[in-house]
PDB file of C-alpha atoms in Angstrom:
ATOM      1  CA  MET A   1      -7.462 -32.671  20.478  1.00 60.00           C
ATOM      2  CA  ILE A   2      -8.981 -29.197  19.926  1.00 64.00           C
ATOM      3  CA  THR A   3     -12.204 -29.039  21.909  1.00 67.00           C
ATOM      4  CA  ASN A   4     -13.490 -25.461  21.682  1.00 74.00           C
ATOM      5  CA  ASP A   5     -13.962 -22.685  19.147  1.00 74.00           C
ATOM      6  CA  HIS A   6     -11.425 -20.400  20.813  1.00 71.00           C
ATOM      7  CA  ASP A   7      -8.630 -22.919  20.334  1.00 73.00           C
ATOM      8  CA  ARG A   8      -9.790 -23.760  16.821  1.00 70.00           C
ATOM      9  CA  ARG A   9      -9.585 -20.109  15.816  1.00 70.00           C
ATOM     10  CA  LYS A  10      -5.937 -20.017  16.808  1.00 69.00           C
ATOM     11  CA  GLN A  11      -5.347 -21.835  13.528  1.00 69.00           C
ATOM     12  CA  ILE A  12      -6.419 -18.632  11.741  1.00 68.00           C
ATOM     13  CA  SER A  13      -2.966 -17.109  11.809  1.00 71.00           C
ATOM     14  CA  VAL A  14      -0.669 -15.247   9.464  1.00 66.00           C
ATOM     15  CA  ARG A  15       2.209 -17.372  10.735  1.00 68.00           C
ATOM     16  CA  GLY A  16       1.057 -20.360   8.717  1.00 62.00           C
ATOM     17  CA  ILE A  17       1.095 -18.491   5.412  1.00 65.00           C
ATOM     18  CA  ALA A  18       4.061 -18.972   3.082  1.00 60.00           C
ATOM     19  CA  GLN A  19       6.229 -15.857   2.795  1.00 67.00           C
ATOM     20  CA  VAL A  20       7.700 -14.368  -0.380  1.00 66.00           C
ATOM     21  CA  GLU A  21      11.293 -14.567   0.761  1.00 74.00           C
ATOM     22  CA  ASN A  22      12.654 -16.675  -2.105  1.00 89.00           C
ATOM     23  CA  VAL A  23      12.391 -16.671  -5.885  1.00 94.00           C
ATOM     24  CA  SER A  24      10.108 -19.698  -6.056  1.00 93.00           C
ATOM     25  CA  ASN A  25       7.553 -18.287  -3.592  1.00 92.00           C
ATOM     26  CA  ILE A  26       7.575 -14.895  -5.305  1.00 94.00           C
ATOM     27  CA  LYS A  27       6.846 -16.490  -8.677  1.00 95.00           C
ATOM     28  CA  LYS A  28       4.000 -18.531  -7.169  1.00 94.00           C
ATOM     29  CA  ALA A  29       2.500 -15.497  -5.420  1.00 94.00           C
ATOM     30  CA  PHE A  30       2.836 -13.376  -8.565  1.00 96.00           C
ATOM     31  CA  ASN A  31       1.033 -16.012 -10.646  1.00 96.00           C
ATOM     32  CA  ARG A  32      -1.670 -16.380  -8.010  1.00 96.00           C
ATOM     33  CA  HIS A  33      -2.375 -12.653  -7.884  1.00 97.00           C
ATOM     34  CA  LEU A  34      -2.344 -12.237 -11.662  1.00 97.00           C
ATOM     35  CA  HIS A  35      -4.900 -15.001 -12.120  1.00 98.00           C
ATOM     36  CA  PHE A  36      -7.001 -14.751  -8.945  1.00 97.00           C
ATOM     37  CA  SER A  37      -6.739 -11.068  -7.912  1.00 96.00           C
ATOM     38  CA  ILE A  38      -6.402  -9.362 -11.307  1.00 97.00           C
ATOM     39  CA  ILE A  39      -8.308 -12.203 -13.038  1.00 97.00           C
ATOM     40  CA  LYS A  40      -6.257 -12.167 -16.238  1.00 97.00           C
ATOM     41  CA  ASP A  41      -3.791 -14.466 -17.918  1.00 96.00           C
ATOM     42  CA  ARG A  42      -0.641 -13.701 -19.886  1.00 95.00           C
ATOM     43  CA  ASN A  43      -2.567 -13.513 -23.173  1.00 96.00           C
ATOM     44  CA  VAL A  44      -4.497 -10.408 -22.151  1.00 97.00           C
ATOM     45  CA  ALA A  45      -2.497  -8.986 -19.224  1.00 97.00           C
ATOM     46  CA  THR A  46      -0.994  -5.517 -19.658  1.00 97.00           C
ATOM     47  CA  ASP A  47       2.108  -4.111 -17.995  1.00 97.00           C
ATOM     48  CA  ARG A  48      -0.188  -2.378 -15.514  1.00 97.00           C
ATOM     49  CA  ASP A  49      -1.753  -5.737 -14.647  1.00 98.00           C
ATOM     50  CA  TYR A  50       1.724  -7.136 -14.045  1.00 97.00           C
ATOM     51  CA  TYR A  51       2.491  -4.139 -11.832  1.00 98.00           C
ATOM     52  CA  PHE A  52      -0.633  -4.766  -9.742  1.00 98.00           C
ATOM     53  CA  ALA A  53       0.211  -8.465  -9.442  1.00 97.00           C
ATOM     54  CA  LEU A  54       3.711  -7.528  -8.276  1.00 98.00           C
ATOM     55  CA  ALA A  55       2.427  -4.884  -5.852  1.00 98.00           C
ATOM     56  CA  ASN A  56       0.000  -7.383  -4.307  1.00 97.00           C
ATOM     57  CA  THR A  57       2.789  -9.953  -4.027  1.00 96.00           C
ATOM     58  CA  VAL A  58       5.059  -7.523  -2.188  1.00 96.00           C
ATOM     59  CA  ARG A  59       2.149  -6.272  -0.099  1.00 95.00           C
ATOM     60  CA  ASP A  60       1.496  -9.824   1.132  1.00 93.00           C
ATOM     61  CA  HIS A  61       4.947  -9.872   2.702  1.00 91.00           C
ATOM     62  CA  LEU A  62       4.467  -6.394   4.159  1.00 92.00           C
ATOM     63  CA  VAL A  63       1.009  -7.165   5.554  1.00 92.00           C
ATOM     64  CA  SER A  64       2.154 -10.347   7.288  1.00 89.00           C
ATOM     65  CA  ARG A  65       4.753  -8.328   9.186  1.00 89.00           C
ATOM     66  CA  TRP A  66       2.236  -5.578   9.901  1.00 91.00           C
ATOM     67  CA  ILE A  67      -0.239  -8.061  11.386  1.00 92.00           C
ATOM     68  CA  ARG A  68       2.415  -9.645  13.597  1.00 90.00           C
ATOM     69  CA  THR A  69       3.434  -6.177  14.768  1.00 92.00           C
ATOM     70  CA  GLN A  70      -0.183  -5.309  15.616  1.00 91.00           C
ATOM     71  CA  GLN A  71      -0.549  -8.573  17.529  1.00 91.00           C
ATOM     72  CA  HIS A  72       2.562  -7.693  19.524  1.00 91.00           C
ATOM     73  CA  TYR A  73       1.076  -4.274  20.322  1.00 92.00           C
ATOM     74  CA  TYR A  74      -2.184  -5.887  21.458  1.00 91.00           C
ATOM     75  CA  ASP A  75      -0.228  -8.114  23.831  1.00 92.00           C
ATOM     76  CA  LYS A  76       2.141  -5.451  25.232  1.00 93.00           C
ATOM     77  CA  ASP A  77      -0.157  -2.397  24.949  1.00 94.00           C
ATOM     78  CA  PRO A  78       2.663   0.168  24.530  1.00 95.00           C
ATOM     79  CA  LYS A  79       2.163   3.898  24.253  1.00 95.00           C
ATOM     80  CA  ARG A  80       1.489   4.964  20.684  1.00 96.00           C
ATOM     81  CA  VAL A  81       2.236   8.045  18.597  1.00 97.00           C
ATOM     82  CA  TYR A  82      -0.526   9.435  16.366  1.00 97.00           C
ATOM     83  CA  TYR A  83       0.877  11.912  13.848  1.00 97.00           C
ATOM     84  CA  LEU A  84      -1.622  14.234  12.174  1.00 96.00           C
ATOM     85  CA  SER A  85      -0.639  16.054   8.998  1.00 96.00           C
ATOM     86  CA  LEU A  86      -2.462  17.631   6.063  1.00 93.00           C
ATOM     87  CA  GLU A  87       0.171  16.150   3.752  1.00 94.00           C
ATOM     88  CA  PHE A  88       2.256  12.987   3.502  1.00 94.00           C
ATOM     89  CA  TYR A  89       4.826  13.076   0.726  1.00 93.00           C
ATOM     90  CA  MET A  90       5.285   9.309   0.439  1.00 89.00           C
ATOM     91  CA  GLY A  91       6.428   9.029  -3.156  1.00 87.00           C
ATOM     92  CA  ARG A  92       6.170   5.598  -4.749  1.00 92.00           C
ATOM     93  CA  THR A  93       5.577   2.661  -2.459  1.00 95.00           C
ATOM     94  CA  LEU A  94       6.678  -0.403  -4.440  1.00 96.00           C
ATOM     95  CA  SER A  95      10.410   0.239  -4.690  1.00 95.00           C
ATOM     96  CA  ASN A  96      10.558   1.679  -1.160  1.00 93.00           C
ATOM     97  CA  THR A  97       8.797  -1.364   0.300  1.00 94.00           C
ATOM     98  CA  MET A  98      10.995  -3.886  -1.505  1.00 95.00           C
ATOM     99  CA  MET A  99      14.104  -2.064  -0.330  1.00 93.00           C
ATOM    100  CA  ASN A 100      12.924  -1.891   3.298  1.00 91.00           C
ATOM    101  CA  LEU A 101      11.954  -5.571   3.289  1.00 91.00           C
ATOM    102  CA  GLY A 102      15.291  -6.529   1.750  1.00 92.00           C
ATOM    103  CA  ILE A 103      13.691  -8.469  -1.112  1.00 93.00           C
ATOM    104  CA  GLN A 104      14.415  -6.272  -4.155  1.00 94.00           C
ATOM    105  CA  ALA A 105      17.177  -8.499  -5.576  1.00 95.00           C
ATOM    106  CA  THR A 106      15.048 -11.610  -5.056  1.00 95.00           C
ATOM    107  CA  VAL A 107      12.020 -10.008  -6.714  1.00 96.00           C
ATOM    108  CA  ASP A 108      14.224  -8.821  -9.581  1.00 96.00           C
ATOM    109  CA  GLU A 109      15.425 -12.381 -10.204  1.00 96.00           C
ATOM    110  CA  ALA A 110      11.892 -13.808  -9.975  1.00 96.00           C
ATOM    111  CA  LEU A 111      10.583 -11.321 -12.543  1.00 96.00           C
ATOM    112  CA  TYR A 112      13.574 -11.960 -14.799  1.00 96.00           C
ATOM    113  CA  GLN A 113      12.723 -15.666 -14.771  1.00 96.00           C
ATOM    114  CA  LEU A 114       9.153 -14.719 -15.735  1.00 96.00           C
ATOM    115  CA  GLY A 115      10.379 -12.561 -18.627  1.00 96.00           C
ATOM    116  CA  LEU A 116       9.523  -9.235 -16.970  1.00 96.00           C
ATOM    117  CA  ASP A 117      11.590  -6.143 -16.146  1.00 96.00           C
ATOM    118  CA  ILE A 118      11.308  -4.838 -12.585  1.00 96.00           C
ATOM    119  CA  GLU A 119      12.260  -1.271 -13.551  1.00 96.00           C
ATOM    120  CA  GLU A 120       9.550  -1.072 -16.207  1.00 97.00           C
ATOM    121  CA  LEU A 121       6.919  -2.202 -13.712  1.00 97.00           C
ATOM    122  CA  GLN A 122       8.139   0.239 -11.046  1.00 97.00           C
ATOM    123  CA  GLU A 123       7.719   3.142 -13.482  1.00 97.00           C
ATOM    124  CA  ILE A 124       4.008   2.369 -13.837  1.00 97.00           C
ATOM    125  CA  GLU A 125       3.228   3.334 -10.235  1.00 96.00           C
ATOM    126  CA  GLU A 126       1.734   6.778  -9.716  1.00 91.00           C
ATOM    127  CA  ASP A 127       3.147   9.084  -7.054  1.00 90.00           C
ATOM    128  CA  ALA A 128       0.708   9.134  -4.146  1.00 92.00           C
ATOM    129  CA  GLY A 129      -1.240  12.399  -4.371  1.00 91.00           C
ATOM    130  CA  LEU A 130      -1.138  13.009  -0.634  1.00 92.00           C
ATOM    131  CA  GLY A 131       1.237  15.975  -0.649  1.00 87.00           C
ATOM    132  CA  ASN A 132       4.314  17.326  -2.374  1.00 83.00           C
ATOM    133  CA  GLY A 133       5.694  20.066  -0.131  1.00 83.00           C
ATOM    134  CA  GLY A 134       8.011  20.348   2.838  1.00 89.00           C
ATOM    135  CA  LEU A 135       5.186  19.603   5.271  1.00 91.00           C
ATOM    136  CA  GLY A 136       4.460  16.292   3.562  1.00 93.00           C
ATOM    137  CA  ARG A 137       8.125  15.353   3.272  1.00 93.00           C
ATOM    138  CA  LEU A 138       8.661  16.074   6.967  1.00 95.00           C
ATOM    139  CA  ALA A 139       5.669  13.923   7.917  1.00 96.00           C
ATOM    140  CA  ALA A 140       6.897  11.027   5.780  1.00 94.00           C
ATOM    141  CA  CYS A 141      10.397  11.297   7.271  1.00 95.00           C
ATOM    142  CA  PHE A 142       8.970  11.259  10.790  1.00 95.00           C
ATOM    143  CA  LEU A 143       7.068   8.045  10.029  1.00 95.00           C
ATOM    144  CA  ASP A 144      10.159   6.444   8.489  1.00 93.00           C
ATOM    145  CA  SER A 145      12.238   7.393  11.515  1.00 95.00           C
ATOM    146  CA  MET A 146       9.709   6.086  14.019  1.00 95.00           C
ATOM    147  CA  ALA A 147       9.387   2.813  12.105  1.00 92.00           C
ATOM    148  CA  THR A 148      13.178   2.442  12.083  1.00 92.00           C
ATOM    149  CA  LEU A 149      13.306   3.058  15.836  1.00 94.00           C
ATOM    150  CA  GLY A 150      10.504   0.593  16.501  1.00 91.00           C
ATOM    151  CA  ILE A 151       8.166   3.256  17.891  1.00 94.00           C
ATOM    152  CA  PRO A 152       4.461   2.345  17.568  1.00 95.00           C
ATOM    153  CA  ALA A 153       3.188   5.163  15.357  1.00 95.00           C
ATOM    154  CA  TYR A 154       0.322   5.903  12.992  1.00 95.00           C
ATOM    155  CA  GLY A 155      -0.100   8.683  10.465  1.00 95.00           C
ATOM    156  CA  TYR A 156      -3.470  10.371   9.978  1.00 94.00           C
ATOM    157  CA  GLY A 157      -4.303  12.774   7.189  1.00 92.00           C
ATOM    158  CA  LEU A 158      -6.591  13.443   4.235  1.00 90.00           C
ATOM    159  CA  ARG A 159      -6.886  11.086   1.284  1.00 89.00           C
ATOM    160  CA  TYR A 160      -7.026  13.532  -1.587  1.00 89.00           C
ATOM    161  CA  GLU A 161      -8.916  11.965  -4.460  1.00 88.00           C
ATOM    162  CA  TYR A 162      -7.243  14.160  -7.061  1.00 87.00           C
ATOM    163  CA  GLY A 163      -4.023  14.880  -5.221  1.00 82.00           C
ATOM    164  CA  ILE A 164      -1.983  17.920  -6.176  1.00 78.00           C
ATOM    165  CA  PHE A 165      -2.773  19.475  -9.541  1.00 80.00           C
ATOM    166  CA  LYS A 166      -0.597  18.713 -12.535  1.00 79.00           C
ATOM    167  CA  GLN A 167       1.243  21.674 -13.988  1.00 83.00           C
ATOM    168  CA  LEU A 168       1.496  21.804 -17.784  1.00 86.00           C
ATOM    169  CA  ILE A 169       2.975  24.444 -20.049  1.00 90.00           C
ATOM    170  CA  ARG A 170       1.162  25.132 -23.311  1.00 89.00           C
ATOM    171  CA  ASP A 171       2.203  27.916 -25.655  1.00 90.00           C
ATOM    172  CA  GLY A 172       4.208  29.422 -22.806  1.00 90.00           C
ATOM    173  CA  TRP A 173       1.263  29.478 -20.401  1.00 91.00           C
ATOM    174  CA  GLN A 174       0.708  27.420 -17.285  1.00 90.00           C
ATOM    175  CA  ILE A 175      -2.240  25.040 -17.441  1.00 87.00           C
ATOM    176  CA  GLU A 176      -3.491  23.176 -14.379  1.00 86.00           C
ATOM    177  CA  GLU A 177      -5.097  19.758 -14.565  1.00 85.00           C
ATOM    178  CA  PRO A 178      -6.360  17.508 -11.762  1.00 85.00           C
ATOM    179  CA  ASP A 179      -3.979  14.751 -10.693  1.00 87.00           C
ATOM    180  CA  ASP A 180      -6.232  11.704 -11.058  1.00 90.00           C
ATOM    181  CA  TRP A 181      -3.749   9.395  -9.346  1.00 92.00           C
ATOM    182  CA  LEU A 182      -6.416   6.907  -8.254  1.00 93.00           C
ATOM    183  CA  ARG A 183      -7.997   6.328 -11.665  1.00 93.00           C
ATOM    184  CA  PHE A 184      -6.597   2.776 -11.872  1.00 95.00           C
ATOM    185  CA  GLY A 185      -6.969   2.025  -8.165  1.00 94.00           C
ATOM    186  CA  ASN A 186      -4.297   1.798  -5.502  1.00 95.00           C
ATOM    187  CA  PRO A 187      -2.974  -1.601  -4.363  1.00 95.00           C
ATOM    188  CA  TRP A 188      -1.405  -0.069  -1.251  1.00 95.00           C
ATOM    189  CA  GLU A 189      -4.625   0.890   0.498  1.00 94.00           C
ATOM    190  CA  LYS A 190      -7.514  -1.026   2.051  1.00 92.00           C
ATOM    191  CA  ALA A 191     -10.852   0.648   2.627  1.00 90.00           C
ATOM    192  CA  ARG A 192     -12.403   0.178   6.079  1.00 91.00           C
ATOM    193  CA  PRO A 193     -16.020   1.367   5.628  1.00 92.00           C
ATOM    194  CA  GLU A 194     -16.979  -0.146   8.981  1.00 94.00           C
ATOM    195  CA  TYR A 195     -14.928   2.596  10.664  1.00 90.00           C
ATOM    196  CA  MET A 196     -16.326   5.451   8.570  1.00 86.00           C
ATOM    197  CA  LEU A 197     -17.667   8.464  10.475  1.00 84.00           C
ATOM    198  CA  PRO A 198     -19.590  11.467   9.130  1.00 80.00           C
ATOM    199  CA  VAL A 199     -17.816  14.826   9.249  1.00 77.00           C
ATOM    200  CA  ASN A 200     -20.295  17.700   9.193  1.00 76.00           C
ATOM    201  CA  PHE A 201     -19.592  21.211   7.920  1.00 77.00           C
ATOM    202  CA  TYR A 202     -22.503  23.118   9.452  1.00 79.00           C
ATOM    203  CA  GLY A 203     -25.759  23.184   7.510  1.00 75.00           C
ATOM    204  CA  LYS A 204     -28.090  20.230   7.782  1.00 75.00           C
ATOM    205  CA  VAL A 205     -28.797  16.950   6.062  1.00 70.00           C
ATOM    206  CA  ILE A 206     -32.241  16.385   4.572  1.00 76.00           C
ATOM    207  CA  LYS A 207     -33.297  12.861   3.671  1.00 76.00           C
ATOM    208  CA  GLU A 208     -36.288  12.407   1.413  1.00 74.00           C
ATOM    209  CA  GLU A 209     -38.369   9.265   1.684  1.00 66.00           C
TER     210      GLU A 209
END
């Protein structure tokens, strides 16, 4: 018999949530996200909607592991690495995440049974506009290495709204355009406004009543 709120809240756990480790669960999660997260059905859904449903499905599996890892850190309180960089050249997250979780073949089969092509959906993802040079690639490699070694590590940087500019050639001349990589949203990020802090650049703030 559970007699207090503290014990009751132990039922709020990621461990009781079904994982997406088999074809059947992936299909169920995909359908759930398409209808309840994207709020569309197959009659009006676009390939981009299917991509977002897939990304959310894969993210569920990733997040459950992330939460369990954080809970382990809370219990053991290990030393942590905080890596600061102006760039993180992460590339595309969907294919990388499926490969690291070891579920790409299973997801491929689930999508095939739903009449969808995994490669076509992967091509829809935008490259994260967080960096594209050697500095960003080095930072991303460091994070990958620390994750592989099981080192508690976090990357901190700038979330560039327009990323790195797009380079176009017109009539033999270079034309620059902003890289609006977030125009459709990003399923791989979660805003935490409760942790937002003001960063001041001299001057002063005037509020008018």
